[in-house]
Coordinates of C-alpha atoms in Angstrom, one line a residue:
X291 CA 84.5 89.1 128.9
X292 CA 85.9 91.6 126.5
X293 CA 88.2 89.0 125.0
X294 CA 85.3 86.6 124.7
X295 CA 83.2 89.2 122.9
X296 CA 86.1 90.0 120.6
X297 CA 86.6 86.4 119.7
X298 CA 82.9 86.0 118.9
X299 CA 83.0 89.1 116.7
X300 CA 86.0 87.8 114.9
X301 CA 84.2 84.4 114.3
X302 CA 81.2 86.2 112.8
X303 CA 83.4 88.4 110.7
X304 CA 85.3 85.3 109.5
X305 CA 82.0 83.8 108.3
X306 CA 81.2 86.9 106.4
X307 CA 84.7 87.0 104.8
X308 CA 84.4 83.4 103.7
X309 CA 81.1 84.1 102.0
X310 CA 82.4 87.2 100.3
X311 CA 85.6 85.5 99.1
X312 CA 83.7 82.4 97.9
X313 CA 81.3 84.6 95.9
X314 CA 84.0 86.7 94.4
X315 CA 86.1 83.6 93.4
X316 CA 83.1 81.6 92.1
X317 CA 81.7 84.3 89.9
X318 CA 85.1 85.2 88.6
X319 CA 85.7 81.7 87.4
X320 CA 82.3 80.3 86.6
X321 CA 82.2 81.7 83.1
X322 CA 85.4 79.8 82.2
X323 CA 83.5 76.6 82.4
X324 CA 80.0 77.8 81.4
X325 CA 81.5 79.5 78.3
X326 CA 82.1 76.0 76.8
X327 CA 78.4 75.4 76.7
X328 CA 77.1 79.0 76.2
X329 CA 79.3 79.1 73.0
X330 CA 77.6 75.9 71.6
X331 CA 74.2 77.2 72.6
X332 CA 74.5 80.6 71.0
X333 CA 77.1 79.8 68.3
X334 CA 79.5 82.5 69.5
X335 CA 82.7 83.6 67.7
X336 CA 86.0 83.9 69.5
X337 CA 85.4 87.7 69.8
X338 CA 82.0 87.2 71.3
X339 CA 83.3 84.7 73.7
X340 CA 85.8 87.3 74.8
X341 CA 83.0 89.8 75.6
X342 CA 81.6 87.4 78.1
X343 CA 84.7 88.0 80.2
X344 CA 85.6 91.5 79.1
X345 CA 82.2 92.9 80.1
X346 CA 82.8 91.8 83.6
X347 CA 86.1 93.5 83.7
X348 CA 84.5 96.8 82.5
X349 CA 82.1 96.5 85.4
X350 CA 85.0 95.8 87.8
X351 CA 86.7 99.0 86.7
X352 CA 83.5 101.0 87.3
X353 CA 82.8 99.4 90.6
X354 CA 86.3 100.1 91.9
X355 CA 86.0 103.8 90.9
X356 CA 82.8 104.3 92.9
X357 CA 83.3 101.9 95.8
X358 CA 85.3 104.1 98.2
X359 CA 82.9 107.0 97.9
X360 CA 79.9 104.7 98.5
X361 CA 81.6 103.1 101.5
X362 CA 82.4 106.5 103.0
X363 CA 79.0 107.9 102.4
X364 CA 76.8 105.0 103.4
X365 CA 79.0 102.8 105.5
X366 CA 81.1 99.7 104.8
X367 CA 78.5 97.1 105.9
X368 CA 75.6 98.9 104.1
X369 CA 77.6 99.2 100.9
X370 CA 78.5 95.5 101.0
X371 CA 74.8 94.5 101.7
X372 CA 73.6 96.7 98.8
X373 CA 76.3 95.3 96.5
X374 CA 75.5 91.7 97.4
X375 CA 71.7 92.1 97.2
X376 CA 72.0 93.8 93.8
X377 CA 74.4 91.0 92.7
X378 CA 71.9 88.4 93.9
X379 CA 69.2 89.9 91.8
X380 CA 71.2 90.3 88.6
X381 CA 72.9 86.9 89.0
X382 CA 69.4 85.4 89.2
X383 CA 68.2 87.1 86.1
X384 CA 71.4 86.7 84.0
X385 CA 71.0 83.1 82.9
X386 CA 67.2 83.5 82.1
X387 CA 67.7 84.9 78.6
X388 CA 70.0 83.0 76.2
X389 CA 71.2 86.1 74.3
X390 CA 74.7 87.5 74.1
X391 CA 73.7 91.1 74.6
X392 CA 71.7 90.2 77.7
X393 CA 74.5 88.1 79.1
X394 CA 77.1 90.8 78.4
X395 CA 74.9 93.5 80.0
X396 CA 74.2 91.4 83.1
X397 CA 77.8 90.4 83.4
X398 CA 78.8 94.0 83.3
X399 CA 76.4 94.8 86.2
X400 CA 77.8 91.8 88.1
X401 CA 81.3 93.2 87.6
X402 CA 80.2 96.5 89.2
X403 CA 79.0 94.6 92.2
X404 CA 82.3 92.6 92.3
X405 CA 84.3 95.8 92.0
X406 CA 82.6 97.2 95.0
X407 CA 83.2 94.0 97.0
X408 CA 86.8 93.9 95.8
X409 CA 87.5 97.4 97.3
X410 CA 85.3 97.4 100.4
X411 CA 86.0 94.0 101.8
X412 CA 89.6 94.7 102.8
X413 CA 88.4 98.0 104.5
X414 CA 85.7 96.0 106.3
X415 CA 88.2 93.4 107.5
X416 CA 90.8 96.1 108.6
X417 CA 88.2 98.1 110.5
X418 CA 86.2 95.2 112.1
X419 CA 88.7 92.5 113.0
X420 CA 90.7 92.6 116.2
X421 CA 94.4 93.4 115.8
X422 CA 95.3 89.8 116.6
X423 CA 93.0 88.3 114.0
X424 CA 93.2 90.9 111.2
X425 CA 96.0 89.1 109.3
X426 CA 94.5 85.7 109.7
X427 CA 91.1 86.8 108.5
X428 CA 92.7 88.5 105.5
X429 CA 94.4 85.3 104.5
X430 CA 91.1 83.5 105.1
X431 CA 89.5 85.8 102.5
X432 CA 92.1 84.7 99.9
X433 CA 91.7 81.0 100.7
X434 CA 87.9 81.4 100.4
X435 CA 88.4 83.2 97.0
X436 CA 90.5 80.3 95.7
X437 CA 87.9 77.8 97.1
X438 CA 85.3 79.7 95.1
X439 CA 87.4 79.5 92.0
X440 CA 87.9 75.7 92.5
X441 CA 84.2 75.2 93.2
X442 CA 83.3 76.9 90.0
X443 CA 85.3 74.5 88.0
X444 CA 84.0 71.5 89.9
X445 CA 80.4 72.6 89.5
X446 CA 81.0 73.0 85.8
X447 CA 82.5 69.5 85.7
X448 CA 79.5 68.1 87.6
X449 CA 77.0 69.7 85.2
X450 CA 79.0 69.2 82.1
X451 CA 77.2 66.1 80.9
X452 CA 73.8 67.9 81.1
X453 CA 75.4 71.0 79.6
X454 CA 73.3 73.1 82.1
X455 CA 75.2 76.4 82.0
X456 CA 72.3 78.2 83.6
X457 CA 72.7 76.2 86.8
X458 CA 76.4 77.0 86.8
X459 CA 75.7 80.7 86.6
X460 CA 72.9 80.6 89.2
X461 CA 75.5 79.3 91.7
X462 CA 76.7 82.9 92.0
X463 CA 73.2 84.1 93.0
X464 CA 73.1 81.5 95.8
X465 CA 76.4 82.5 97.2
X466 CA 75.6 86.2 97.1
X467 CA 72.3 85.5 98.9
X468 CA 74.4 83.8 101.6
X469 CA 76.5 87.0 101.9
X470 CA 73.4 89.1 102.4
X471 CA 72.2 86.7 105.2
X472 CA 75.5 86.5 107.1
X473 CA 76.1 90.3 106.9
X474 CA 73.0 90.6 109.1
X475 CA 75.0 89.1 111.9
X476 CA 77.7 91.8 112.0
X477 CA 77.5 95.5 112.9
X478 CA 78.9 98.4 111.0
X479 CA 82.6 98.9 111.5
X480 CA 83.4 101.0 114.6
X481 CA 85.7 103.3 112.5
X482 CA 83.1 104.5 110.0
X483 CA 81.3 107.7 110.7
X484 CA 78.6 109.3 108.5
X485 CA 79.6 112.2 106.2
X486 CA 80.3 115.3 108.3
X487 CA 80.8 113.4 111.5
X488 CA 84.2 113.3 113.3
X489 CA 86.1 110.1 112.6
X490 CA 88.3 108.4 115.1
X491 CA 90.7 107.4 112.3
X492 CA 90.9 107.6 108.6
X493 CA 89.7 104.6 106.6
X494 CA 92.3 102.2 105.2
X495 CA 93.2 102.2 101.6
X496 CA 90.7 100.3 99.3
X497 CA 93.3 98.0 98.0
X498 CA 91.3 95.1 96.7
X499 CA 91.6 91.4 96.8
X500 CA 95.1 90.2 97.4
X501 CA 96.1 93.6 98.8
X502 CA 98.2 94.0 101.9
X503 CA 96.5 95.0 105.1
X504 CA 98.8 96.2 107.9
X505 CA 97.9 93.8 110.7
X506 CA 100.2 95.5 113.1
X507 CA 99.5 99.2 112.6
X508 CA 96.5 101.1 113.9
X509 CA 93.4 100.8 111.7
X510 CA 93.5 103.5 109.1
X511 CA 96.5 102.8 107.0
X512 CA 95.5 105.4 104.4
X513 CA 92.7 107.8 103.7
X514 CA 90.3 107.5 100.7
X515 CA 90.7 109.9 97.8
X516 CA 88.8 113.1 98.5
X517 CA 85.7 112.8 96.3
X518 CA 85.7 116.5 95.7
X519 CA 89.3 116.8 94.5
X520 CA 90.3 113.9 92.3
X521 CA 92.1 116.1 89.9
X522 CA 94.3 117.6 92.7
X523 CA 95.2 114.1 93.9
X524 CA 96.2 113.0 90.4
X525 CA 98.3 116.2 90.0
X526 CA 100.1 115.4 93.2
X527 CA 100.7 111.7 92.3
X528 CA 102.4 112.8 89.1
X529 CA 104.1 115.8 90.6
X530 CA 107.8 115.9 91.3
X531 CA 107.6 114.3 94.7
X532 CA 105.6 111.2 93.9
X533 CA 106.2 110.8 90.1
X534 CA 108.9 108.2 90.5
X535 CA 106.9 105.8 92.6
X536 CA 103.7 106.4 90.7
X537 CA 105.2 105.5 87.3
X538 CA 106.7 102.5 89.0
X539 CA 103.5 101.1 90.4
X540 CA 101.6 101.9 87.2
X541 CA 104.1 99.9 85.2
X542 CA 104.2 97.1 87.8
X543 CA 100.4 96.8 87.9
X544 CA 100.2 96.6 84.1
X545 CA 103.1 94.1 83.8
X546 CA 101.6 91.9 86.5
X547 CA 98.5 91.3 84.4
X548 CA 99.7 91.6 80.8
X549 CA 101.9 88.6 81.3
X550 CA 98.8 86.5 80.8
X551 CA 97.4 85.6 84.2
X552 CA 93.8 86.4 83.5
X553 CA 94.0 84.7 80.1
X554 CA 95.4 81.5 81.7
X555 CA 92.6 81.7 84.3
X556 CA 89.7 82.6 82.2
X557 CA 90.5 80.4 79.2
X558 CA 92.3 77.5 80.8
X559 CA 89.7 75.0 79.6
X560 CA 90.2 76.3 76.0
X561 CA 94.0 76.1 76.4
X562 CA 93.8 72.6 77.7
X563 CA 91.5 71.6 74.8
X564 CA 94.0 73.0 72.3
X565 CA 96.8 70.9 73.8
X566 CA 94.9 67.9 72.8
X567 CA 92.9 66.9 75.9
X568 CA 89.2 66.2 75.3
X569 CA 87.5 64.8 78.5
X570 CA 85.7 67.1 80.9
X571 CA 88.0 66.0 83.7
X572 CA 91.0 67.3 82.0
X573 CA 89.6 70.6 80.8
X574 CA 87.7 71.5 84.0
X575 CA 89.1 69.6 87.0
X576 CA 92.8 70.0 86.1
X577 CA 92.6 73.8 86.0
X578 CA 91.0 73.7 89.5
X579 CA 93.9 71.7 90.8
X580 CA 96.4 74.2 89.3
X581 CA 94.6 76.9 91.2
X582 CA 95.1 75.0 94.4
X583 CA 98.8 74.7 93.6
X584 CA 98.9 78.5 93.0
X585 CA 97.4 79.1 96.4
X586 CA 100.0 76.9 98.1
X587 CA 102.7 78.8 96.3
X588 CA 101.3 82.1 97.6
X589 CA 101.1 80.9 101.1
X590 CA 104.7 79.6 100.9
X591 CA 105.8 83.0 99.6
X592 CA 104.3 84.7 102.5
X593 CA 106.6 82.7 104.8
X594 CA 109.8 83.2 102.8
X595 CA 109.5 86.7 101.4
X596 CA 111.0 88.3 104.5
X597 CA 114.0 85.9 104.3
X598 CA 114.7 86.2 100.6
X599 CA 113.5 89.8 100.1
X600 CA 110.8 91.3 97.9
X601 CA 112.9 91.9 94.8
X602 CA 114.5 88.5 94.8
X603 CA 111.1 86.8 95.3
X604 CA 109.6 88.8 92.5
X605 CA 112.4 88.0 90.2
X606 CA 112.2 84.3 90.9
X607 CA 108.4 84.2 90.5
X608 CA 108.6 86.1 87.2
X609 CA 111.3 83.8 86.0
X610 CA 109.1 80.7 86.8
X611 CA 106.3 82.4 84.9
X612 CA 108.6 82.7 81.8
X613 CA 109.5 79.1 82.1
X614 CA 105.8 78.2 82.2
X615 CA 105.2 80.1 79.0
X616 CA 108.3 78.5 77.4
X617 CA 106.9 75.0 78.2
X618 CA 103.6 76.0 76.6
X619 CA 105.5 77.1 73.5
X620 CA 107.2 73.8 73.3
X621 CA 103.9 72.0 73.7
X622 CA 102.2 73.8 70.8
X623 CA 105.3 73.8 68.6
X624 CA 106.2 70.1 69.0
X625 CA 102.7 68.7 69.3
X626 CA 101.9 65.4 71.1
X627 CA 103.3 66.6 74.4
X628 CA 100.3 67.9 76.3
X629 CA 101.6 66.9 79.7
X630 CA 104.4 69.4 79.2
X631 CA 101.8 72.0 78.6
X632 CA 100.1 71.2 81.9
X633 CA 103.4 71.5 83.7
X634 CA 103.7 74.9 81.9
X635 CA 100.3 76.0 83.3
X636 CA 101.3 74.8 86.7
X637 CA 104.7 76.7 86.6
X638 CA 102.9 79.9 85.4
X639 CA 100.4 79.7 88.3
X640 CA 103.0 79.0 90.9
X641 CA 105.3 81.7 89.6
X642 CA 102.6 84.3 89.5
X643 CA 101.2 83.6 92.9
X644 CA 104.6 83.5 94.6
X645 CA 105.7 86.7 92.9
X646 CA 103.5 89.3 91.3
X647 CA 100.3 88.1 93.0
X648 CA 101.8 88.4 96.4
X649 CA 104.0 91.4 96.2
X650 CA 102.7 94.1 93.8
X651 CA 100.3 95.4 96.6
X652 CA 103.2 95.6 99.0
X653 CA 105.2 97.9 96.8
X654 CA 102.2 100.2 96.3
X655 CA 101.3 100.2 100.0
X656 CA 104.9 100.9 101.1
X657 CA 105.6 103.6 98.5
X658 CA 103.1 106.2 99.6
X659 CA 102.4 107.9 102.9
X660 CA 99.1 107.5 104.7
X661 CA 97.4 110.3 103.0
X662 CA 98.0 109.0 99.4
X663 CA 98.1 105.3 100.0
X664 CA 94.6 104.8 98.6
X665 CA 95.2 106.9 95.5
X666 CA 98.5 105.1 94.9
X667 CA 97.1 101.6 95.1
X668 CA 94.2 102.7 92.9
X669 CA 96.7 104.0 90.3
X670 CA 98.2 100.5 90.2
X671 CA 94.8 98.8 90.1
X672 CA 93.5 100.7 87.1
X673 CA 96.2 99.7 84.6
X674 CA 96.1 96.2 86.0
X675 CA 92.4 96.0 85.2
X676 CA 93.0 97.6 81.8
X677 CA 95.5 94.8 80.9
X678 CA 92.9 92.3 82.3
X679 CA 90.3 93.7 79.9
X680 CA 92.7 93.5 76.9
X681 CA 93.5 89.9 77.6
X682 CA 89.9 88.9 78.3
X683 CA 88.7 90.5 75.1
X684 CA 91.4 89.5 72.7
X685 CA 93.3 86.5 74.0
X686 CA 91.1 83.8 72.5
X687 CA 91.0 85.7 69.1
X688 CA 94.8 85.9 69.0
X689 CA 95.1 82.2 70.1
X690 CA 92.8 81.2 67.2
X691 CA 94.3 83.4 64.6
X692 CA 98.0 82.9 65.4
X693 CA 98.0 79.5 67.1
X694 CA 99.4 78.5 70.5
X695 CA 103.1 78.7 69.5
X696 CA 103.0 82.3 68.5
X697 CA 100.6 83.4 71.2
X698 CA 102.6 82.0 74.1
X699 CA 105.9 83.1 72.5
X700 CA 104.4 86.6 72.6
X701 CA 103.4 86.2 76.2
X702 CA 106.8 84.7 77.1
X703 CA 108.5 87.8 75.5
X704 CA 106.2 90.1 77.6
X705 CA 107.1 88.2 80.7
X706 CA 110.8 88.5 80.0
X707 CA 110.3 92.3 79.6
X708 CA 108.5 92.2 83.0
X709 CA 111.5 90.4 84.5
X710 CA 113.9 93.0 83.1
X711 CA 111.7 95.8 84.4
X712 CA 111.7 94.3 87.9
X713 CA 115.5 93.8 87.7
X714 CA 116.2 97.4 86.7
X715 CA 113.4 99.2 88.6
X716 CA 112.2 97.3 91.7
X717 CA 114.1 98.3 94.9
X718 CA 114.7 95.8 97.8
X719 CA 112.6 97.2 100.7
X720 CA 113.1 94.3 103.1
X721 CA 113.9 95.6 106.6
X722 CA 113.4 99.2 105.6
X723 CA 111.2 101.5 107.5
X724 CA 108.3 103.2 105.7
X725 CA 110.0 106.6 106.1
X726 CA 113.1 105.3 104.5
X727 CA 111.2 103.8 101.6
X728 CA 109.4 107.1 101.1
X729 CA 112.7 108.9 101.2
X730 CA 114.1 106.5 98.5
X731 CA 111.3 107.3 96.1
X732 CA 111.3 111.0 96.8
X733 CA 115.1 111.4 96.8
X734 CA 115.9 110.3 93.3
X735 CA 115.7 106.5 94.0
X736 CA 118.6 106.7 96.5
X737 CA 118.5 105.3 100.0
X738 CA 119.1 107.9 102.8
X739 CA 122.4 106.4 103.8
X740 CA 123.6 106.5 100.2
X741 CA 122.9 110.2 100.2
X742 CA 124.9 110.7 103.4
X743 CA 121.8 111.2 105.5
X744 CA 120.6 109.3 108.6
X745 CA 118.0 106.7 107.6
X746 CA 114.5 107.9 108.7
X747 CA 112.7 105.6 111.1
X748 CA 115.7 103.6 112.3
X749 CA 116.4 105.6 115.4
X750 CA 112.9 105.4 116.7
X751 CA 110.3 102.6 117.1
X752 CA 110.3 100.4 114.0
X753 CA 107.3 100.7 111.8
X754 CA 105.2 97.6 111.0
X755 CA 105.3 96.2 107.5
X756 CA 102.3 95.2 105.5
X757 CA 101.2 91.6 105.7
X758 CA 101.3 90.0 102.3
X759 CA 97.9 88.5 101.3
X760 CA 98.1 86.3 98.3
X761 CA 96.2 87.0 95.1
X762 CA 94.9 83.9 93.2
X763 CA 95.8 83.7 89.6
X764 CA 92.3 82.9 88.4
X765 CA 89.7 85.0 86.6
X766 CA 88.7 87.2 89.5
X767 CA 91.2 89.9 88.5
X768 CA 94.1 91.5 90.2

């Protein structure tokens, strides 16, 4: 009977997770298609087109900063319901007024809601799902997110002839309303307790979409940042003990995004147009198919990473990204070879999803102990979102001013720098216990056996390693 109840609870949770992932993915990608028609309707400049995406990223940053406190104070389920309900209202009103300031303002508010969902959903999964289903449900969230991204492009394609950008944007409101409805079928997580009450276990780290959730460990892989002492936490993160790993994950998070992933996702229709393609199928459906290829690459990476190792997988993925940028440079420099450009976009998506998208969260989760895991992953997420904002706001302007050859040469150079950074700085943590990894970062980047000490964790029971959940390369962010 207990097993039957557990399976029923997991099925209800899976439905909630599918709705949350689809909403996050759809809204993150819908502006990529709608922007084509909003631009014509409002006569937007390239800078103004950038604000349609950048305003959402600003909201995401704000949402991620407050989400953990809200989830701790009011509960995970209640926070998700409030975020989804507010999102539904704003998404309904957003397309009503055809004015840039109105659209930017409402997109910012939608970003706040998405930021909250981004942080709280992995907590909700980790605390609600059974141990046997936790990893599968986490992967289901990623699949649903990519399905939402693909659906956004297909809806844009279906409405392209009518140029009805309002209906495209209203799709987000419909999905968010479904989230509110399905959340009614699930209870609050058993791990949450109101402020001041005794908790059975600390909450897991708010690690966002694509983040690892330890499916084998007890729920509570990391405690949220103490709302009353953020300065003390930052001082500890950059203190002598944790400075090395903190600087590493900050740089890793920034490099993962500044290589161009959000630009390729958010502006792929514009990029395809500049290659020479004109039909709506090419500029809206082909990017959707590329997203599917990226998801398949991420799933493949999850099966091979423990065989090849984290560092090798990351180096191969980043190398494939650089090849993708190089093919785009060739396309824009030579002209008349748009198919090569599509192959370049495909390579970039596959490389990102099999490398950075799958592994940056693992490095952050492994590098900190339970007490600071939330703070550490947040330190990686913030520079990642900052780079996301810079690309969203300025990529199209740079592409217009410098042209495709110079723009993608610049991104290729940044990607090569990212590859060099990984080569020189990323340790291979495959097969290492969490204690050994912590000792590596805190002991001058030397493994315990290199320092002539016994390796922590090897003598006792092996510690479970985080399950890699893939991060799609589309507009939804990190």
